Every structure is written in structure tokens, then in C-alpha cells.
PDB file of C-alpha atoms in Angstrom:
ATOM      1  CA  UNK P   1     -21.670  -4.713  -7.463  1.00 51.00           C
ATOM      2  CA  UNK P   2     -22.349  -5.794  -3.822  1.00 64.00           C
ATOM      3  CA  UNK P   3     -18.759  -7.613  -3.737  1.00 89.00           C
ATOM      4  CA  UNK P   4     -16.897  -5.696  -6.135  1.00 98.00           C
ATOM      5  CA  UNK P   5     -12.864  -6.761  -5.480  1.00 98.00           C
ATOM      6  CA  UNK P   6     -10.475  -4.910  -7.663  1.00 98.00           C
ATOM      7  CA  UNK P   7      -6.759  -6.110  -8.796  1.00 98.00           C
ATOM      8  CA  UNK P   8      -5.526  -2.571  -9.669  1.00 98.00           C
ATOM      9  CA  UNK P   9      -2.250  -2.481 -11.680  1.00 97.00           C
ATOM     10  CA  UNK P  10      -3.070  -6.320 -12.879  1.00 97.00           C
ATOM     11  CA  UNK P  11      -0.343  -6.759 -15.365  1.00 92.00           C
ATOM     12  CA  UNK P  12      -0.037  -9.915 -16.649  1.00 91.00           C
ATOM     13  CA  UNK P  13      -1.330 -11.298 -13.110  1.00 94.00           C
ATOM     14  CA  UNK P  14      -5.420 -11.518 -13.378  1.00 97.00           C
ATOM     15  CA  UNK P  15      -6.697 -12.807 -10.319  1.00 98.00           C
ATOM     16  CA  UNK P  16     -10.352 -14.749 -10.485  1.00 97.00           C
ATOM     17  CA  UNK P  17     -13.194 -12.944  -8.953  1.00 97.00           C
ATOM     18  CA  UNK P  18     -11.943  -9.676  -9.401  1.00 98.00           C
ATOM     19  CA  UNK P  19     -11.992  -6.868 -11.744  1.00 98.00           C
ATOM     20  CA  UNK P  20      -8.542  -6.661 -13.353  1.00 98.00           C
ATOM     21  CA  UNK P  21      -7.539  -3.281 -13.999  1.00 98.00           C
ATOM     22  CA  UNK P  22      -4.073  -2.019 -15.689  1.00 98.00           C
ATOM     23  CA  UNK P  23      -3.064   0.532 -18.245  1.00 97.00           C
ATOM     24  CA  UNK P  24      -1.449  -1.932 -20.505  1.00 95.00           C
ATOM     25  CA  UNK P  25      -1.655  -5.019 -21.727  1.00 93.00           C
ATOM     26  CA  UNK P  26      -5.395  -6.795 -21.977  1.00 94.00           C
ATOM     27  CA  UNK P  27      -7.262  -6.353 -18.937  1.00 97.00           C
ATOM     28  CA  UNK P  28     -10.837  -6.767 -17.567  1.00 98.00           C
ATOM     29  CA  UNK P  29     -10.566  -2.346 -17.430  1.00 98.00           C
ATOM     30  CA  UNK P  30      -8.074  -1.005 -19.340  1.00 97.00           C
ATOM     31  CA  UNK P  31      -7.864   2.287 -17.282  1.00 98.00           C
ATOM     32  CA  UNK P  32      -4.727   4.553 -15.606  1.00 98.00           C
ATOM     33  CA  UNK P  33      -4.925   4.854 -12.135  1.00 98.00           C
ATOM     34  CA  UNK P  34      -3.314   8.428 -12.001  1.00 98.00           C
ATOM     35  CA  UNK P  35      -6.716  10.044 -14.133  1.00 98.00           C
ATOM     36  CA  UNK P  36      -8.959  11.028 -11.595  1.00 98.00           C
ATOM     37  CA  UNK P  37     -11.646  10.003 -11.062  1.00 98.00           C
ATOM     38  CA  UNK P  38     -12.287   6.661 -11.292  1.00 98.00           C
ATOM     39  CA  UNK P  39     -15.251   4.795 -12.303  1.00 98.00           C
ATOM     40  CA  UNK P  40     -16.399   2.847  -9.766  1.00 98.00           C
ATOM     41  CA  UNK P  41     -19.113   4.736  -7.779  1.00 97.00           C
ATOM     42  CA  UNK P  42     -18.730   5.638  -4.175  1.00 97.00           C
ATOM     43  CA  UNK P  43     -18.628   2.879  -1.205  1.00 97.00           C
ATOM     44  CA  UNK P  44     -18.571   0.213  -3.930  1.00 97.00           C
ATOM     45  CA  UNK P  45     -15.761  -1.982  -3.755  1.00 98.00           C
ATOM     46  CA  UNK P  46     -15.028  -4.412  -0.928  1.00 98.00           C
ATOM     47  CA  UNK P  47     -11.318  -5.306  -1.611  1.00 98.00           C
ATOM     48  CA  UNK P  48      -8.864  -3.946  -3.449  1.00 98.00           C
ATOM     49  CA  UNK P  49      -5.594  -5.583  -3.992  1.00 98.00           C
ATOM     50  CA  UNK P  50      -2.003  -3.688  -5.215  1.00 98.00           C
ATOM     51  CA  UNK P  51       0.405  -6.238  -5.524  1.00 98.00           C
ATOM     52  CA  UNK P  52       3.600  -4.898  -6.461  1.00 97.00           C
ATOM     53  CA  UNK P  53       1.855  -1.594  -8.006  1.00 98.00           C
ATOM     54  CA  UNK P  54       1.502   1.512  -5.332  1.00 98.00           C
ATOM     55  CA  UNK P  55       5.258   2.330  -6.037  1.00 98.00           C
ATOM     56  CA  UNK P  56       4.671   2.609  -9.508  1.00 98.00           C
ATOM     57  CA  UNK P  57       2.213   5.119  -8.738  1.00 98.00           C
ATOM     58  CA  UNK P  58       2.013   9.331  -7.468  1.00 97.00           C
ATOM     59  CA  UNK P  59       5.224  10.394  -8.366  1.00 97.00           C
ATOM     60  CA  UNK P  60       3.828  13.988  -7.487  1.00 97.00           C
ATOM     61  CA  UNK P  61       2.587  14.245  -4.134  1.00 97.00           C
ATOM     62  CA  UNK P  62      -0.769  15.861  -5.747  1.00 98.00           C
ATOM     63  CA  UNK P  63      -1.135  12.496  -7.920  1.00 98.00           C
ATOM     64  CA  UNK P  64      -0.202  10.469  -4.743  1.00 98.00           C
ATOM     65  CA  UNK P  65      -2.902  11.946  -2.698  1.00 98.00           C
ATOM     66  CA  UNK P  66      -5.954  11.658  -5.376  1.00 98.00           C
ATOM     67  CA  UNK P  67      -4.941   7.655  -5.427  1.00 98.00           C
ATOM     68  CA  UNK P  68      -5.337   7.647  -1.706  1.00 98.00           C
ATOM     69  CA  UNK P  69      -8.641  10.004  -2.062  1.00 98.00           C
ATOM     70  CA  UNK P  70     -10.075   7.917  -4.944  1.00 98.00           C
ATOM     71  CA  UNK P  71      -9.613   4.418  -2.743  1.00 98.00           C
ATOM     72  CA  UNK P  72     -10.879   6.043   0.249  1.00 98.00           C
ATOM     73  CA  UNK P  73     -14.358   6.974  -1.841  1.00 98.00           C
ATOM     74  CA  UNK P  74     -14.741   3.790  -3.753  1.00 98.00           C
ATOM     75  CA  UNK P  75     -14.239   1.398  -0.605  1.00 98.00           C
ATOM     76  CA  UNK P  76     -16.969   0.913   1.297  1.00 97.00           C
ATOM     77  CA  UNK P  77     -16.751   0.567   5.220  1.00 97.00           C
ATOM     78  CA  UNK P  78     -14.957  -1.901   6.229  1.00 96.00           C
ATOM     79  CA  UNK P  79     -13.344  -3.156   3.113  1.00 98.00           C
ATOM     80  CA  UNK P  80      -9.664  -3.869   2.635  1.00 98.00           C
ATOM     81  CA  UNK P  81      -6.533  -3.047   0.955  1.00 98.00           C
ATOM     82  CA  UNK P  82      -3.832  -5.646   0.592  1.00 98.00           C
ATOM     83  CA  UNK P  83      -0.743  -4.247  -0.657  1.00 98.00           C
ATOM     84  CA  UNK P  84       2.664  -5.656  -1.715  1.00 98.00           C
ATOM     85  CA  UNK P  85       5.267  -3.445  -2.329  1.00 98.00           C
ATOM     86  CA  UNK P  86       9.330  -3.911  -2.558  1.00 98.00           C
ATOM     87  CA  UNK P  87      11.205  -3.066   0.518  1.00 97.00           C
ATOM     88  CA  UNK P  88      12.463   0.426   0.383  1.00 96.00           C
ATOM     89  CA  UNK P  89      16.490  -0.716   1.792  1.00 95.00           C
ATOM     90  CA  UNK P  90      16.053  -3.521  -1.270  1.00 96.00           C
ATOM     91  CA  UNK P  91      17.737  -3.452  -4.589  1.00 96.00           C
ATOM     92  CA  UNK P  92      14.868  -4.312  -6.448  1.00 95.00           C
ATOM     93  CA  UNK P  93      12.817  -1.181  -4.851  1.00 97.00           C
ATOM     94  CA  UNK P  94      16.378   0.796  -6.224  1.00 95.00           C
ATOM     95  CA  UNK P  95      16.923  -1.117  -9.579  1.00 96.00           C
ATOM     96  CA  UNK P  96      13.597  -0.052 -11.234  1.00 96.00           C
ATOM     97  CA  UNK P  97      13.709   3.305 -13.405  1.00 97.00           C
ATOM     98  CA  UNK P  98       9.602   2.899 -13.097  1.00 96.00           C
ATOM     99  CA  UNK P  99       9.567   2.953  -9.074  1.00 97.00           C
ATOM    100  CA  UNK P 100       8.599   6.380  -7.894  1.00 97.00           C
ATOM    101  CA  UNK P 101       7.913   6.306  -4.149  1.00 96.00           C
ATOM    102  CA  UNK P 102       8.622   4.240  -1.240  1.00 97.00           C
ATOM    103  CA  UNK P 103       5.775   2.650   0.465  1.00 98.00           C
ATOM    104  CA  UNK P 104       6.257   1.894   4.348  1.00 97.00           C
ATOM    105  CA  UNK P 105       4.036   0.766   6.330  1.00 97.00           C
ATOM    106  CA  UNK P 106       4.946   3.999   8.924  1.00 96.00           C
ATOM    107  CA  UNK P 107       3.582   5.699   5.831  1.00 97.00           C
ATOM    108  CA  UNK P 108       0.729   4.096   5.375  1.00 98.00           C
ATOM    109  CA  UNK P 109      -0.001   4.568   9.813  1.00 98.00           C
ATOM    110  CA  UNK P 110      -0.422   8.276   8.467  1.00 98.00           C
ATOM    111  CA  UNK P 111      -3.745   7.661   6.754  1.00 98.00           C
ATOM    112  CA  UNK P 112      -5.491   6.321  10.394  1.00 98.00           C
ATOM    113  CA  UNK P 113      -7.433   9.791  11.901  1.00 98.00           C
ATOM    114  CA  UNK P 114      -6.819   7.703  15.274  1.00 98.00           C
ATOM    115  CA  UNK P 115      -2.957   7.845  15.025  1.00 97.00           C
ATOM    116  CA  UNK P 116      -2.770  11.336  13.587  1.00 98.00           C
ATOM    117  CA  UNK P 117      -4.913  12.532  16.728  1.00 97.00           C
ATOM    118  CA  UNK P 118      -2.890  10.573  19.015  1.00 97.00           C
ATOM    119  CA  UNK P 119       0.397  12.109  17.415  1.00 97.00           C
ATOM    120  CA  UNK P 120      -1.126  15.668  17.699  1.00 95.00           C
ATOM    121  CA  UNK P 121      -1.976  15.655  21.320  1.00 96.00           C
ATOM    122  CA  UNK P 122       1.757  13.989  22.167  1.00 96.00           C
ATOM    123  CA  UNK P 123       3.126  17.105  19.844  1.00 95.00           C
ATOM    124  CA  UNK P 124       4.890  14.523  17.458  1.00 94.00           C
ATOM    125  CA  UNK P 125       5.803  15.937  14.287  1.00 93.00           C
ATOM    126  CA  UNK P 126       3.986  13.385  12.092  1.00 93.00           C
ATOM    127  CA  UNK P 127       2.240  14.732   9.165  1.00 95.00           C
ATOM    128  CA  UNK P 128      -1.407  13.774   9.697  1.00 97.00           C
ATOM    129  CA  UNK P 129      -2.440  12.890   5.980  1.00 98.00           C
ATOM    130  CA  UNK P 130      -5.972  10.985   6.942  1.00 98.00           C
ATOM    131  CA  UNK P 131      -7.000  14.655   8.384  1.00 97.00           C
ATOM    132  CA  UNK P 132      -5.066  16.528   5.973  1.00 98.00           C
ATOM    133  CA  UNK P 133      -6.676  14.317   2.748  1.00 98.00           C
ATOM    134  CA  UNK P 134      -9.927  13.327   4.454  1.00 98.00           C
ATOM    135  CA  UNK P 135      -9.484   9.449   4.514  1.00 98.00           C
ATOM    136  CA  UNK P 136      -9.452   6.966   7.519  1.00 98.00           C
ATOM    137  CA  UNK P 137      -7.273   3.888   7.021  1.00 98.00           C
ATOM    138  CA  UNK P 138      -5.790   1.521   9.299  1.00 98.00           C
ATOM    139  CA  UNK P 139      -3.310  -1.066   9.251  1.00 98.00           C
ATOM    140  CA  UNK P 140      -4.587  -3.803  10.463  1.00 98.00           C
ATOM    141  CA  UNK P 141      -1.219  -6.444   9.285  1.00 97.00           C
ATOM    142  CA  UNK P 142       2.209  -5.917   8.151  1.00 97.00           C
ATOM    143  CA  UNK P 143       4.195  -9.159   6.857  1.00 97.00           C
ATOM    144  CA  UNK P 144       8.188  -8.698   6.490  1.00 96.00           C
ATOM    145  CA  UNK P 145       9.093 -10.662   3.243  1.00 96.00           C
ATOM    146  CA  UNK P 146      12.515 -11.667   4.042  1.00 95.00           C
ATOM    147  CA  UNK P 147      15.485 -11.957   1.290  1.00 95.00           C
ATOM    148  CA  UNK P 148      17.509 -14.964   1.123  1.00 94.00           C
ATOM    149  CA  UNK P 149      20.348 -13.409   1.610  1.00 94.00           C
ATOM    150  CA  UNK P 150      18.500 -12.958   5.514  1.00 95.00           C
ATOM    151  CA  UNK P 151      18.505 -16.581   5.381  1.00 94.00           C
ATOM    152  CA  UNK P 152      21.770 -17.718   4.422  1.00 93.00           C
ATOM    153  CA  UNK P 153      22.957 -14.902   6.757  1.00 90.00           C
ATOM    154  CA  UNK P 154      20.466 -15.434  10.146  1.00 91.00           C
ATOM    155  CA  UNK P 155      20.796 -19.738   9.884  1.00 88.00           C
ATOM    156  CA  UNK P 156      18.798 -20.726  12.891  1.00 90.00           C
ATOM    157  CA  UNK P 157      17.512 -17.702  13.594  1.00 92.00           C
ATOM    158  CA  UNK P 158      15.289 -17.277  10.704  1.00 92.00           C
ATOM    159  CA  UNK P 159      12.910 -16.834  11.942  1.00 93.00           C
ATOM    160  CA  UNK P 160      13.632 -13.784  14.520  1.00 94.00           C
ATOM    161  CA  UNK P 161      11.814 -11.330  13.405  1.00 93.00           C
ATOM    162  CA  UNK P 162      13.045  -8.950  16.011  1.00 95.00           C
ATOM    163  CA  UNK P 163      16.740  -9.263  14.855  1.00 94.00           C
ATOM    164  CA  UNK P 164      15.287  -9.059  11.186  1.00 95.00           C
ATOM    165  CA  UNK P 165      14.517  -5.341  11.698  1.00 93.00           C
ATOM    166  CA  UNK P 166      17.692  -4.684  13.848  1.00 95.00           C
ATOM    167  CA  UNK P 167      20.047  -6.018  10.793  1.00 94.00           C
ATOM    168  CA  UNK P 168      17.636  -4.669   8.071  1.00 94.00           C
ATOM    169  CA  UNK P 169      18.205  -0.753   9.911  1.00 93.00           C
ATOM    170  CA  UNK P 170      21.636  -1.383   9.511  1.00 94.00           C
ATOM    171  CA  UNK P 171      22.002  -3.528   6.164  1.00 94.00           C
ATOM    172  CA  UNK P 172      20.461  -3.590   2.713  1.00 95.00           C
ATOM    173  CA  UNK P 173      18.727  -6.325   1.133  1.00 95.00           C
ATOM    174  CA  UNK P 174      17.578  -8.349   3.964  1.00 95.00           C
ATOM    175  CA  UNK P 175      13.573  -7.629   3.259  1.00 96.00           C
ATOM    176  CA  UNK P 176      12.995  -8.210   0.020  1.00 97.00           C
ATOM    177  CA  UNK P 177       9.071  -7.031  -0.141  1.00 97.00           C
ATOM    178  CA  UNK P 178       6.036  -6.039   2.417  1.00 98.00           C
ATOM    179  CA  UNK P 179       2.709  -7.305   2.890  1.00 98.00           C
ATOM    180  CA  UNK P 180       0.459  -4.860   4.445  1.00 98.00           C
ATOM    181  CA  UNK P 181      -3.576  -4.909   4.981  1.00 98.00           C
ATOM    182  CA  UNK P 182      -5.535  -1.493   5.620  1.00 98.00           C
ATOM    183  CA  UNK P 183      -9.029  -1.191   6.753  1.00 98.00           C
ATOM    184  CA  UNK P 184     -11.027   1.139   5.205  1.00 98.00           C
ATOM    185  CA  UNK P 185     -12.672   3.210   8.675  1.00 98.00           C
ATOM    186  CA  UNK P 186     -16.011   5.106   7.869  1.00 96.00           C
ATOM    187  CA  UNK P 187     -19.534   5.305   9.105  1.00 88.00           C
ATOM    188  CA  UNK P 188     -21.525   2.331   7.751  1.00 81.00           C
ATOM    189  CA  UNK P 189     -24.518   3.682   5.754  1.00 67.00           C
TER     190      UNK P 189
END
């Protein structure tokens, strides 16, 4: 268990070298992420990986939060999160009946203690969620996937990543996905 790596919401995607966990289909753990809690003890997983999952999951706000909670107590310091969710302006985050919440990574910024202290002493309205849920992540790497409707539209400027977020705030479908990486921040035992 000292390098336990979990593939939550595996589908038919196993990954090597990791426990693959899902509600369906034939997993390593056949187990649903939304009973609390889970059964890995505390501080005992290194990495946990959510590729193309987290929006599937916490419909309810109250369900939402326990995912965060139960991450935050299995992780041990310093371990990571790599998640991969649709793009929130995308069609394929709209398209899906079983999508239930948009994952950003300004979202995710509200899980750091450091940011929601910084926002509180510059009075910004923020809601601090790592002090409000008692859980310290932060993100350490965002990746933009970009659509390739960006590329046919952006030609030589591809690769622009500044002018990708200018045209994505004013048109759909130009990121198709994100990449983001947390760190897990607690005291090392």
C-alpha cells in the first residue's frame, strides 16, 4: 500500500499499476464513488487519476463535497490528482444526460486554504471551500485541450494560447477538454 495509485471511474479504460475502480462493468473494485466512505484507509494513496469522471459525479452539493472530503483523507501528503474533464462552453460537456457539474479549474483554486485566505483578506467574494470542507488542494497545472474547430479556425496561430481563452469567452466549442493536476497540501506524518 506504500504506492497505492487509483483510476477512479475506470470504465472500460484500466490503466496498469493502478487500482481500477468503477461502478460498472468488471473492474479491479467494483465500488460507487458517491457511498461514503471509501475503503482505502487514511493518507494511503499517492495518485489518483479521474479521467473524464468528476462531472459524472456530486450532483448534490452534499455528495460533491464528501468526494472532495473522501480524496482529501485517502491522499497522503503530497500526492496528486490528475483530472480530465470536458470543457464546460463544449458540446460534449452539454450533450451528456449523465454530466452533472462543471469542473473548472477556478473551481478547483477553491479547495487551496492559501487562495481562500488570500481572497478573504482582499474581501473577494470567493467561497472558500478548502476552509469551509477542511481540505487543502492546489493546482499545480492546467492544460487547455483545444477543439479542432480552434484549429481550422486560429491557422497559424494555434498555438496562442492567450487568444485561445479570448475566443473561447466569447465562442463555444473551441476547448474541447481540461487537464488539471492538484497537490494534495497536508502536514507530512
Amino acid at each position: 500500500m506504500a504506492d497505492l495509485r487509483l483510476n477512479l471511474g475506470s470504465g472500460q479504460r484500466p490503466i496498469p499499476g493502478y487500482v481500477n475502480v468503477d461502478k460498472f462493468g468488471e473492474p479491479d473494485l467494483r465500488f460507487d464513488l458517491e457511498t461514503f466512505p471509501w475503503p482505502w484507509p487514511d493518507n494511503s494513496v499517492t495518485e489518483i487519476k479521474l479521467l473524464h469522471v468528476l462531472e459524472h459525479l456530486g450532483q448534490q452539493t452534499q455528495i460533491y463535497r464528501q468526494i472532495i472530503q473522501e480524496m482529501y483523507r485517502i491522499c497522503c501528503p503530497e500526492a496528486t490528482l490528475h483530472i480530465v474533464v470536458p470543457h464546460h462552453r463544449h458540446d460534449s460537456f452539454v450533450h451528456d444526460p449523465t454530466h452533472v457539474r462543471a469542473i473548472t479549474a477556478v473551481g478547483l483554486q477553491m479547495l487551496s486554504r492559501r487562495l481562500n485566505r488570500q481572497w478573504q483578506a482582499q474581501g473577494c467574494a470567493n467561497t472558500p471551500l478548502g476552509l469551509y470542507w477542511q481540505v487543502d488542494f492546489e493546482l499545480a497545472r492546467t492544460n487547455l485541450i483545444a477543439s479542432q474547430l480552434w484549429f481550422e479556425r486560429s491557422g497559424d496561430r494555434a498555438d496562442d494560447v492567450q487568444l485561445l481563452l479570448q475566443e473561447s469567452a466569447l465562442y463555444n466549442n473551441l476547448i474541447e477538454a481540461v487537464e488539471m493536476h492538484l497537490q494534495v497540501i497536508k502536514p507530512l506524518r
